[in-house]
């Protein structure tokens, strides 16, 4: 598709509700597209809390395209995914990432959430780089939005008028409610406690140095059991971030807060009497032990209304078991950056948001469903879903499983062009369908275009 006439594009005044990873990502994408951007954060401290953030090639590619200095995030570049036996720690399934960058063009990064957030904020506010630096407003809690006219109201009594409003305000989104969506959610069958272990401390105590593997590591996740330990190295390997899952009846955390008091280490260890002692010794040193209550959300029927749209967890909350939550928010941001770019935006905000919804909902909905399946079956997880030759391999539906190829070979520009051509009733002749190239072999035996 050719570019639009120069006169049809116009610079927008964009308001983003939420200053987390998703909000800052879309702020950068729309800054790069030439728009004026204001981010409203409800708190006085904009920094993210929590632990590690997984950023596979389908997310990392946009960080590079936007000109972000990824080294500022002090990532661990993953070399493999490892699934270990629950009791012995022996490797059950390994997915090697040696040729990952060669295949997909970008590495698989693991960030600490605070470092990633700082990296994005620095880029959004930087005087250098394409587009005008964004404006960041703290202590602005959104209370209402006029979805037709773009007027945003805040708890501090102020209002702001924007051509486009993006709700990037997380799983408890206020913007979602404002546009008429009430989540159909139910408690997940599992709960989670998160803890951090400093690699230096573990080594000092003579424990195994898992940072040397540069790997996302999993204990359990087989045989339809909810017990699972996930180890994510970050901060260049200096910090080991552990997510410890167990059946909800063992611990149901009605009130979750990342900033609350630590839970006792005995509570962390109690669900795991038969866990591999090598990793259990790590958990016994855990600090910042915090609960993470998990909910299963059914897909929303829409994510845009009038001049307003949703992004990231506000629009498609998902279980964490595909490690794609941040990537899906970054992809959302990329889609908006493309759709509102000088090449594709014709000045009609509502129409562009309808295309955004058309592009994003099918993809995020599939990832949502696959994330729920991977909660109790590690073989459904991207990467492990390609290891069909291991003894314990099985998935619910081989043809429908999520594959690494459809995640990383996806070309969003082609998806945008196909959807825009369809809107205009024009032919789309490129050999792509929904952003995937004809002839692409998926690891479930499907060939795109056949």
Short mmCIF file of C-alpha atoms in Angstrom, two decimals, residues 162-422:
data_model
loop_
_atom_site.label_atom_id
_atom_site.label_comp_id
_atom_site.label_asym_id
_atom_site.label_seq_id
_atom_site.Cartn_x
_atom_site.Cartn_y
_atom_site.Cartn_z
CA UNK A 162 -7.51 14.92 23.95
CA UNK A 163 -8.05 13.73 20.38
CA UNK A 164 -7.18 10.18 21.45
CA UNK A 165 -7.30 8.59 24.92
CA UNK A 166 -5.58 5.28 25.75
CA UNK A 167 -6.38 3.28 28.87
CA UNK A 168 -3.14 1.62 29.96
CA UNK A 169 -4.15 1.46 33.60
CA UNK A 170 -3.67 -2.22 34.28
CA UNK A 171 -5.74 -5.15 35.39
CA UNK A 172 -7.96 -3.03 37.65
CA UNK A 173 -8.55 -0.54 34.85
CA UNK A 174 -10.85 2.43 35.47
CA UNK A 175 -10.92 3.20 31.74
CA UNK A 176 -12.26 -0.28 31.01
CA UNK A 177 -15.27 0.37 33.24
CA UNK A 178 -15.80 3.80 31.71
CA UNK A 179 -16.18 2.31 28.22
CA UNK A 180 -18.74 -0.17 29.51
CA UNK A 181 -16.74 -3.37 30.10
CA UNK A 182 -17.28 -5.39 33.26
CA UNK A 183 -14.84 -8.30 33.46
CA UNK A 184 -16.18 -11.82 33.50
CA UNK A 185 -13.50 -13.16 35.79
CA UNK A 186 -13.08 -16.03 38.19
CA UNK A 187 -10.35 -16.94 40.65
CA UNK A 188 -7.59 -19.01 39.07
CA UNK A 189 -7.13 -22.54 40.43
CA UNK A 190 -3.65 -21.50 41.58
CA UNK A 191 -2.16 -18.77 43.75
CA UNK A 192 1.38 -17.40 43.65
CA UNK A 193 3.99 -16.07 46.02
CA UNK A 194 6.87 -14.14 44.50
CA UNK A 195 10.32 -13.80 46.02
CA UNK A 196 13.78 -12.56 45.08
CA UNK A 197 17.15 -14.16 45.75
CA UNK A 198 20.45 -12.36 45.15
CA UNK A 199 22.81 -14.59 43.21
CA UNK A 200 25.78 -13.35 45.24
CA UNK A 201 24.11 -14.42 48.50
CA UNK A 202 23.21 -17.87 47.14
CA UNK A 203 26.78 -18.47 45.96
CA UNK A 204 28.20 -17.31 49.31
CA UNK A 205 26.12 -20.00 51.00
CA UNK A 206 27.46 -22.63 48.63
CA UNK A 207 24.22 -23.00 46.68
CA UNK A 208 23.89 -23.75 42.99
CA UNK A 209 24.46 -20.69 40.76
CA UNK A 210 21.42 -20.80 38.47
CA UNK A 211 22.41 -17.48 36.88
CA UNK A 212 25.08 -19.32 34.87
CA UNK A 213 22.36 -21.03 32.82
CA UNK A 214 20.93 -17.70 31.53
CA UNK A 215 17.64 -19.53 31.33
CA UNK A 216 14.01 -19.31 32.26
CA UNK A 217 13.65 -22.40 34.45
CA UNK A 218 10.56 -24.30 35.53
CA UNK A 219 10.07 -26.98 38.16
CA UNK A 220 6.85 -28.95 37.68
CA UNK A 221 4.01 -27.86 35.44
CA UNK A 222 3.36 -31.43 34.34
CA UNK A 223 0.60 -33.92 34.97
CA UNK A 224 -2.22 -31.40 35.46
CA UNK A 225 -0.80 -30.21 38.78
CA UNK A 226 -0.87 -26.58 39.87
CA UNK A 227 2.47 -26.76 41.73
CA UNK A 228 5.11 -24.96 39.71
CA UNK A 229 8.23 -22.90 40.39
CA UNK A 230 9.41 -20.40 37.75
CA UNK A 231 12.89 -18.88 37.95
CA UNK A 232 13.60 -15.72 35.96
CA UNK A 233 17.12 -14.26 36.07
CA UNK A 234 17.38 -10.47 35.68
CA UNK A 235 19.64 -7.50 36.54
CA UNK A 236 22.35 -9.02 34.38
CA UNK A 237 22.06 -12.26 36.36
CA UNK A 238 22.58 -10.61 39.76
CA UNK A 239 18.96 -11.21 40.81
CA UNK A 240 16.95 -14.44 40.66
CA UNK A 241 13.21 -13.77 40.54
CA UNK A 242 11.04 -16.71 41.68
CA UNK A 243 7.33 -17.20 41.05
CA UNK A 244 5.96 -19.99 43.23
CA UNK A 245 2.56 -21.41 42.23
CA UNK A 246 0.39 -23.76 44.28
CA UNK A 247 -3.30 -24.76 44.50
CA UNK A 248 -5.52 -21.88 45.58
CA UNK A 249 -7.03 -23.83 48.45
CA UNK A 250 -3.57 -23.83 50.09
CA UNK A 251 -3.42 -20.03 50.01
CA UNK A 252 -6.04 -17.64 48.64
CA UNK A 253 -4.79 -14.07 48.85
CA UNK A 254 -7.89 -11.89 48.76
CA UNK A 255 -5.85 -8.70 49.08
CA UNK A 256 -2.69 -8.49 47.03
CA UNK A 257 -0.22 -5.67 47.36
CA UNK A 258 3.30 -5.61 45.97
CA UNK A 259 4.20 -2.88 48.44
CA UNK A 260 2.95 -4.58 51.61
CA UNK A 261 4.88 -6.41 54.29
CA UNK A 262 6.80 -9.54 53.37
CA UNK A 263 5.13 -12.86 54.00
CA UNK A 264 7.13 -15.26 56.22
CA UNK A 265 9.50 -17.63 54.45
CA UNK A 266 7.80 -20.57 56.18
CA UNK A 267 4.63 -19.71 54.26
CA UNK A 268 6.60 -19.76 51.00
CA UNK A 269 8.12 -23.20 51.69
CA UNK A 270 5.07 -24.91 53.23
CA UNK A 271 3.37 -26.03 49.96
CA UNK A 272 6.48 -27.81 48.70
CA UNK A 273 7.55 -30.73 50.94
CA UNK A 274 8.84 -32.79 47.98
CA UNK A 275 10.45 -30.01 45.93
CA UNK A 276 13.98 -30.44 44.55
CA UNK A 277 16.15 -29.51 47.57
CA UNK A 278 18.61 -27.50 45.46
CA UNK A 279 15.99 -24.91 44.49
CA UNK A 280 14.22 -25.16 47.85
CA UNK A 281 17.46 -23.97 49.49
CA UNK A 282 17.25 -20.89 47.27
CA UNK A 283 13.67 -20.21 48.30
CA UNK A 284 14.65 -20.47 51.96
CA UNK A 285 16.82 -17.37 51.37
CA UNK A 286 14.00 -15.49 49.66
CA UNK A 287 13.36 -11.82 50.41
CA UNK A 288 10.45 -9.54 49.47
CA UNK A 289 7.97 -12.42 49.60
CA UNK A 290 4.72 -11.02 48.21
CA UNK A 291 1.42 -12.62 47.16
CA UNK A 292 0.12 -12.43 43.61
CA UNK A 293 -3.56 -13.24 43.33
CA UNK A 294 -4.46 -14.64 39.94
CA UNK A 295 -7.72 -14.25 38.03
CA UNK A 296 -8.89 -15.76 34.77
CA UNK A 297 -10.54 -13.14 32.53
CA UNK A 298 -12.72 -14.09 29.62
CA UNK A 299 -11.88 -12.13 26.43
CA UNK A 300 -13.60 -8.78 26.09
CA UNK A 301 -15.92 -8.23 23.09
CA UNK A 302 -14.28 -4.91 22.26
CA UNK A 303 -11.34 -2.74 23.35
CA UNK A 304 -12.26 0.57 21.71
CA UNK A 305 -15.13 3.01 22.01
CA UNK A 306 -15.29 6.42 20.40
CA UNK A 307 -11.93 8.14 20.90
CA UNK A 308 -10.86 5.72 23.64
CA UNK A 309 -9.08 2.36 23.52
CA UNK A 310 -7.52 -0.08 25.96
CA UNK A 311 -3.98 -1.43 25.98
CA UNK A 312 -2.18 -4.25 27.78
CA UNK A 313 -3.73 -5.71 30.93
CA UNK A 314 -6.53 -3.15 30.78
CA UNK A 315 -7.70 -4.69 27.50
CA UNK A 316 -6.69 -8.35 27.76
CA UNK A 317 -5.52 -9.55 31.18
CA UNK A 318 -3.92 -12.95 30.94
CA UNK A 319 -2.32 -15.56 33.12
CA UNK A 320 1.49 -15.24 33.27
CA UNK A 321 2.33 -18.71 31.99
CA UNK A 322 3.32 -17.76 28.42
CA UNK A 323 5.53 -14.87 29.59
CA UNK A 324 3.80 -12.74 26.96
CA UNK A 325 1.95 -10.12 29.04
CA UNK A 326 4.50 -7.35 28.50
CA UNK A 327 5.05 -8.35 24.87
CA UNK A 328 1.32 -8.10 24.13
CA UNK A 329 1.24 -4.59 25.65
CA UNK A 330 4.28 -3.61 23.57
CA UNK A 331 2.63 -5.04 20.45
CA UNK A 332 -0.52 -3.03 21.25
CA UNK A 333 1.65 0.06 21.45
CA UNK A 334 3.32 -0.79 18.15
CA UNK A 335 -0.05 -1.26 16.43
CA UNK A 336 -1.21 2.19 17.57
CA UNK A 337 2.10 3.72 16.53
CA UNK A 338 1.71 2.27 13.03
CA UNK A 339 -1.97 3.07 12.62
CA UNK A 340 -1.46 6.70 13.64
CA UNK A 341 1.73 7.14 11.61
CA UNK A 342 2.00 9.52 8.67
CA UNK A 343 1.89 6.58 6.28
CA UNK A 344 -1.41 5.10 7.45
CA UNK A 345 -3.46 7.61 9.50
CA UNK A 346 -6.08 9.46 7.47
CA UNK A 347 -7.22 11.76 10.28
CA UNK A 348 -10.17 9.63 11.45
CA UNK A 349 -9.46 8.51 15.03
CA UNK A 350 -12.54 6.32 15.43
CA UNK A 351 -11.79 4.40 12.24
CA UNK A 352 -8.16 3.87 13.22
CA UNK A 353 -9.24 2.48 16.61
CA UNK A 354 -11.68 0.12 14.93
CA UNK A 355 -8.74 -1.22 12.90
CA UNK A 356 -6.65 -1.47 16.06
CA UNK A 357 -9.34 -3.63 17.64
CA UNK A 358 -9.61 -5.77 14.50
CA UNK A 359 -5.86 -6.38 14.51
CA UNK A 360 -5.25 -6.97 18.18
CA UNK A 361 -8.23 -8.91 19.55
CA UNK A 362 -7.68 -12.20 17.64
CA UNK A 363 -3.99 -12.38 18.50
CA UNK A 364 -4.25 -11.47 22.18
CA UNK A 365 -7.27 -13.75 22.64
CA UNK A 366 -5.28 -16.75 21.41
CA UNK A 367 -2.42 -15.90 23.75
CA UNK A 368 -4.87 -15.51 26.65
CA UNK A 369 -6.27 -18.99 26.06
CA UNK A 370 -2.85 -20.56 25.64
CA UNK A 371 -1.62 -18.89 28.84
CA UNK A 372 -4.45 -20.47 30.82
CA UNK A 373 -3.60 -23.92 29.41
CA UNK A 374 0.10 -23.55 30.19
CA UNK A 375 -0.74 -22.95 33.85
CA UNK A 376 -1.07 -26.68 34.43
CA UNK A 377 0.65 -28.12 31.34
CA UNK A 378 4.13 -26.78 30.61
CA UNK A 379 4.02 -28.37 27.14
CA UNK A 380 1.53 -25.69 26.09
CA UNK A 381 4.15 -23.00 26.75
CA UNK A 382 5.82 -21.42 23.70
CA UNK A 383 9.15 -23.19 23.13
CA UNK A 384 8.25 -26.31 25.06
CA UNK A 385 5.30 -26.69 22.68
CA UNK A 386 7.90 -27.42 19.98
CA UNK A 387 9.54 -30.25 21.96
CA UNK A 388 7.18 -32.91 20.66
CA UNK A 389 9.71 -35.73 21.04
CA UNK A 390 9.99 -35.76 24.84
CA UNK A 391 8.42 -38.62 26.76
CA UNK A 392 5.89 -36.55 28.71
CA UNK A 393 4.85 -34.33 25.79
CA UNK A 394 1.13 -33.84 25.24
CA UNK A 395 -1.12 -30.86 24.54
CA UNK A 396 -4.86 -30.39 24.45
CA UNK A 397 -5.05 -29.81 20.69
CA UNK A 398 -1.91 -30.12 18.57
CA UNK A 399 -3.27 -28.04 15.68
CA UNK A 400 -4.50 -25.25 17.96
CA UNK A 401 -1.48 -24.91 20.26
CA UNK A 402 0.46 -21.64 20.39
CA UNK A 403 3.76 -21.85 18.51
CA UNK A 404 6.94 -19.83 18.58
CA UNK A 405 6.71 -19.31 14.82
CA UNK A 406 3.38 -17.47 14.90
CA UNK A 407 4.61 -15.25 17.73
CA UNK A 408 7.97 -14.25 16.26
CA UNK A 409 7.39 -14.41 12.48
CA UNK A 410 4.40 -12.06 12.76
CA UNK A 411 4.68 -8.92 10.60
CA UNK A 412 2.41 -6.26 12.06
CA UNK A 413 2.87 -3.92 9.09
CA UNK A 414 1.46 -6.58 6.77
CA UNK A 415 -1.43 -7.20 9.16
CA UNK A 416 -2.23 -3.47 9.21
CA UNK A 417 -2.08 -3.22 5.43
CA UNK A 418 -4.31 -6.27 4.97
CA UNK A 419 -6.94 -4.87 7.37
CA UNK A 420 -6.86 -1.41 5.78
CA UNK A 421 -7.22 -2.89 2.30
CA UNK A 422 -10.22 -4.88 3.48
#
